[in-house]
Amino acid sequence: MIMSLVVLFSLTGDHTRPIFDVDWSKSNNKIATACGDNNVRVFSVELEREEGEERESAHLQLLQTLKGHKQDVNGVAWCEKNSNLLASASDDETVIVWHLSKE
């Protein structure tokens, strides 16, 4: 069986340096990126399928830019047990655990 892969969406324009890691939360429809500009970015993702359309479309919105690292951020990971917790790891030899709350 041959599978066909189609680009659903692309994150562009919100990062000024390379993106080193991405994690998509399984429970809160958010994507976090680890970037070479020392920051973590959190995006909301809304998937929808228009009536009669074959494929889903996605709408992304930058929610927050998390500043706290002094060097490149290399990794991000959402907590599986609490979708408001996000960990990031950096070349500055730190791991920061962020608590994201609705404002």
PDB file of C-alpha atoms in Angstrom:
ATOM      1  CA  MET A   1       0.000   0.000   0.000  1.00  0.00           C
ATOM      2  CA  ILE A   2       1.389   3.418  -0.959  1.00  0.00           C
ATOM      3  CA  MET A   3       0.745   6.244   1.454  1.00  0.00           C
ATOM      4  CA  SER A   4       0.411   9.802   0.318  1.00  0.00           C
ATOM      5  CA  LEU A   5       1.707  12.534   2.650  1.00  0.00           C
ATOM      6  CA  VAL A   6       0.518  16.080   2.216  1.00  0.00           C
ATOM      7  CA  VAL A   7       1.757  19.170   4.054  1.00  0.00           C
ATOM      8  CA  LEU A   8      -0.999  20.213   6.432  1.00  0.00           C
ATOM      9  CA  PHE A   9       0.706  23.359   7.707  1.00  0.00           C
ATOM     10  CA  SER A  10       4.096  24.956   8.184  1.00  0.00           C
ATOM     11  CA  LEU A  11       5.415  27.180  10.961  1.00  0.00           C
ATOM     12  CA  THR A  12       7.157  30.097   9.280  1.00  0.00           C
ATOM     13  CA  GLY A  13       7.946  33.695  10.095  1.00  0.00           C
ATOM     14  CA  ASP A  14       7.937  33.509  13.896  1.00  0.00           C
ATOM     15  CA  HIS A  15      11.516  32.307  14.417  1.00  0.00           C
ATOM     16  CA  THR A  16      14.684  34.309  13.781  1.00  0.00           C
ATOM     17  CA  ARG A  17      17.118  31.395  14.173  1.00  0.00           C
ATOM     18  CA  PRO A  18      16.995  27.619  13.588  1.00  0.00           C
ATOM     19  CA  ILE A  19      14.355  25.491  15.280  1.00  0.00           C
ATOM     20  CA  PHE A  20      15.984  22.576  17.105  1.00  0.00           C
ATOM     21  CA  ASP A  21      12.963  20.736  18.500  1.00  0.00           C
ATOM     22  CA  VAL A  22       9.170  20.615  18.321  1.00  0.00           C
ATOM     23  CA  ASP A  23       6.642  18.939  20.605  1.00  0.00           C
ATOM     24  CA  TRP A  24       2.908  18.710  20.000  1.00  0.00           C
ATOM     25  CA  SER A  25       0.850  18.331  23.154  1.00  0.00           C
ATOM     26  CA  LYS A  26      -1.510  15.390  22.918  1.00  0.00           C
ATOM     27  CA  SER A  27      -4.083  16.965  25.209  1.00  0.00           C
ATOM     28  CA  ASN A  28      -4.187  20.727  24.701  1.00  0.00           C
ATOM     29  CA  ASN A  29      -3.656  21.292  20.946  1.00  0.00           C
ATOM     30  CA  LYS A  30      -0.499  23.310  21.420  1.00  0.00           C
ATOM     31  CA  ILE A  31       2.865  23.080  19.703  1.00  0.00           C
ATOM     32  CA  ALA A  32       6.066  24.197  21.436  1.00  0.00           C
ATOM     33  CA  THR A  33       9.286  24.965  19.573  1.00  0.00           C
ATOM     34  CA  ALA A  34      12.873  25.157  20.849  1.00  0.00           C
ATOM     35  CA  CYS A  35      14.780  27.848  18.993  1.00  0.00           C
ATOM     36  CA  GLY A  36      18.349  29.017  18.521  1.00  0.00           C
ATOM     37  CA  ASP A  37      17.346  32.530  19.601  1.00  0.00           C
ATOM     38  CA  ASN A  38      17.245  31.365  23.266  1.00  0.00           C
ATOM     39  CA  ASN A  39      13.436  31.276  23.312  1.00  0.00           C
ATOM     40  CA  VAL A  40      10.591  28.791  23.421  1.00  0.00           C
ATOM     41  CA  ARG A  41       7.456  29.557  21.434  1.00  0.00           C
ATOM     42  CA  VAL A  42       4.007  28.127  22.089  1.00  0.00           C
ATOM     43  CA  PHE A  43       1.401  27.980  19.330  1.00  0.00           C
ATOM     44  CA  SER A  44      -2.257  26.992  19.424  1.00  0.00           C
ATOM     45  CA  VAL A  45      -3.356  24.588  16.701  1.00  0.00           C
ATOM     46  CA  GLU A  46      -6.897  24.321  15.452  1.00  0.00           C
ATOM     47  CA  LEU A  47      -7.649  21.569  12.969  1.00  0.00           C
ATOM     48  CA  GLU A  48     -10.868  21.680  11.019  1.00  0.00           C
ATOM     49  CA  ARG A  49     -12.415  20.013   8.053  1.00  0.00           C
ATOM     50  CA  GLU A  50     -14.715  22.013   5.853  1.00  0.00           C
ATOM     51  CA  GLU A  51     -17.856  20.250   4.732  1.00  0.00           C
ATOM     52  CA  GLY A  52     -17.137  18.393   1.524  1.00  0.00           C
ATOM     53  CA  GLU A  53     -13.356  18.818   1.867  1.00  0.00           C
ATOM     54  CA  GLU A  54     -11.124  15.772   1.692  1.00  0.00           C
ATOM     55  CA  ARG A  55      -8.368  17.115   3.965  1.00  0.00           C
ATOM     56  CA  GLU A  56      -8.199  18.982   7.223  1.00  0.00           C
ATOM     57  CA  SER A  57      -6.864  22.502   7.387  1.00  0.00           C
ATOM     58  CA  ALA A  58      -4.955  24.006  10.289  1.00  0.00           C
ATOM     59  CA  HIS A  59      -4.907  27.424  11.860  1.00  0.00           C
ATOM     60  CA  LEU A  60      -1.915  28.308  14.021  1.00  0.00           C
ATOM     61  CA  GLN A  61      -1.535  31.244  16.359  1.00  0.00           C
ATOM     62  CA  LEU A  62       1.516  32.268  18.362  1.00  0.00           C
ATOM     63  CA  LEU A  63       0.371  32.374  21.992  1.00  0.00           C
ATOM     64  CA  GLN A  64       3.584  33.066  23.895  1.00  0.00           C
ATOM     65  CA  THR A  65       7.310  33.542  23.531  1.00  0.00           C
ATOM     66  CA  LEU A  66       8.965  32.190  26.667  1.00  0.00           C
ATOM     67  CA  LYS A  67      12.194  33.986  27.550  1.00  0.00           C
ATOM     68  CA  GLY A  68      14.410  32.605  30.272  1.00  0.00           C
ATOM     69  CA  HIS A  69      17.352  30.831  28.699  1.00  0.00           C
ATOM     70  CA  LYS A  70      20.684  32.516  28.034  1.00  0.00           C
ATOM     71  CA  GLN A  71      21.710  30.289  25.099  1.00  0.00           C
ATOM     72  CA  ASP A  72      20.131  28.164  22.355  1.00  0.00           C
ATOM     73  CA  VAL A  73      17.138  26.086  23.424  1.00  0.00           C
ATOM     74  CA  ASN A  74      17.666  22.532  22.171  1.00  0.00           C
ATOM     75  CA  GLY A  75      14.624  20.647  23.407  1.00  0.00           C
ATOM     76  CA  VAL A  76      11.033  20.997  24.574  1.00  0.00           C
ATOM     77  CA  ALA A  77       8.616  18.443  26.028  1.00  0.00           C
ATOM     78  CA  TRP A  78       5.054  18.683  27.286  1.00  0.00           C
ATOM     79  CA  CYS A  79       4.236  16.875  30.518  1.00  0.00           C
ATOM     80  CA  GLU A  80       1.992  13.891  29.786  1.00  0.00           C
ATOM     81  CA  LYS A  81       0.167  14.160  33.123  1.00  0.00           C
ATOM     82  CA  ASN A  82      -0.342  17.949  33.221  1.00  0.00           C
ATOM     83  CA  SER A  83      -0.837  19.718  29.893  1.00  0.00           C
ATOM     84  CA  ASN A  84      -0.020  23.098  31.478  1.00  0.00           C
ATOM     85  CA  LEU A  85       3.596  22.071  32.154  1.00  0.00           C
ATOM     86  CA  LEU A  86       6.312  22.387  29.519  1.00  0.00           C
ATOM     87  CA  ALA A  87      10.018  21.653  30.010  1.00  0.00           C
ATOM     88  CA  SER A  88      12.808  23.212  27.942  1.00  0.00           C
ATOM     89  CA  ALA A  89      16.538  22.396  27.831  1.00  0.00           C
ATOM     90  CA  SER A  90      19.266  24.765  26.717  1.00  0.00           C
ATOM     91  CA  ASP A  91      22.964  25.094  25.919  1.00  0.00           C
ATOM     92  CA  ASP A  92      23.132  27.291  29.041  1.00  0.00           C
ATOM     93  CA  GLU A  93      23.032  23.983  30.988  1.00  0.00           C
ATOM     94  CA  THR A  94      19.578  24.594  32.441  1.00  0.00           C
ATOM     95  CA  VAL A  95      16.199  22.945  32.238  1.00  0.00           C
ATOM     96  CA  ILE A  96      13.256  25.250  32.854  1.00  0.00           C
ATOM     97  CA  VAL A  97       9.802  23.908  33.679  1.00  0.00           C
ATOM     98  CA  TRP A  98       7.182  26.406  32.569  1.00  0.00           C
ATOM     99  CA  HIS A  99       3.625  26.562  33.922  1.00  0.00           C
ATOM    100  CA  LEU A 100       1.323  27.895  31.235  1.00  0.00           C
ATOM    101  CA  SER A 101      -1.880  29.454  32.431  1.00  0.00           C
ATOM    102  CA  LYS A 102      -4.804  31.134  30.725  1.00  0.00           C
ATOM    103  CA  GLU A 103      -4.803  34.897  31.147  1.00  0.00           C
TER     104      GLU A 103
END
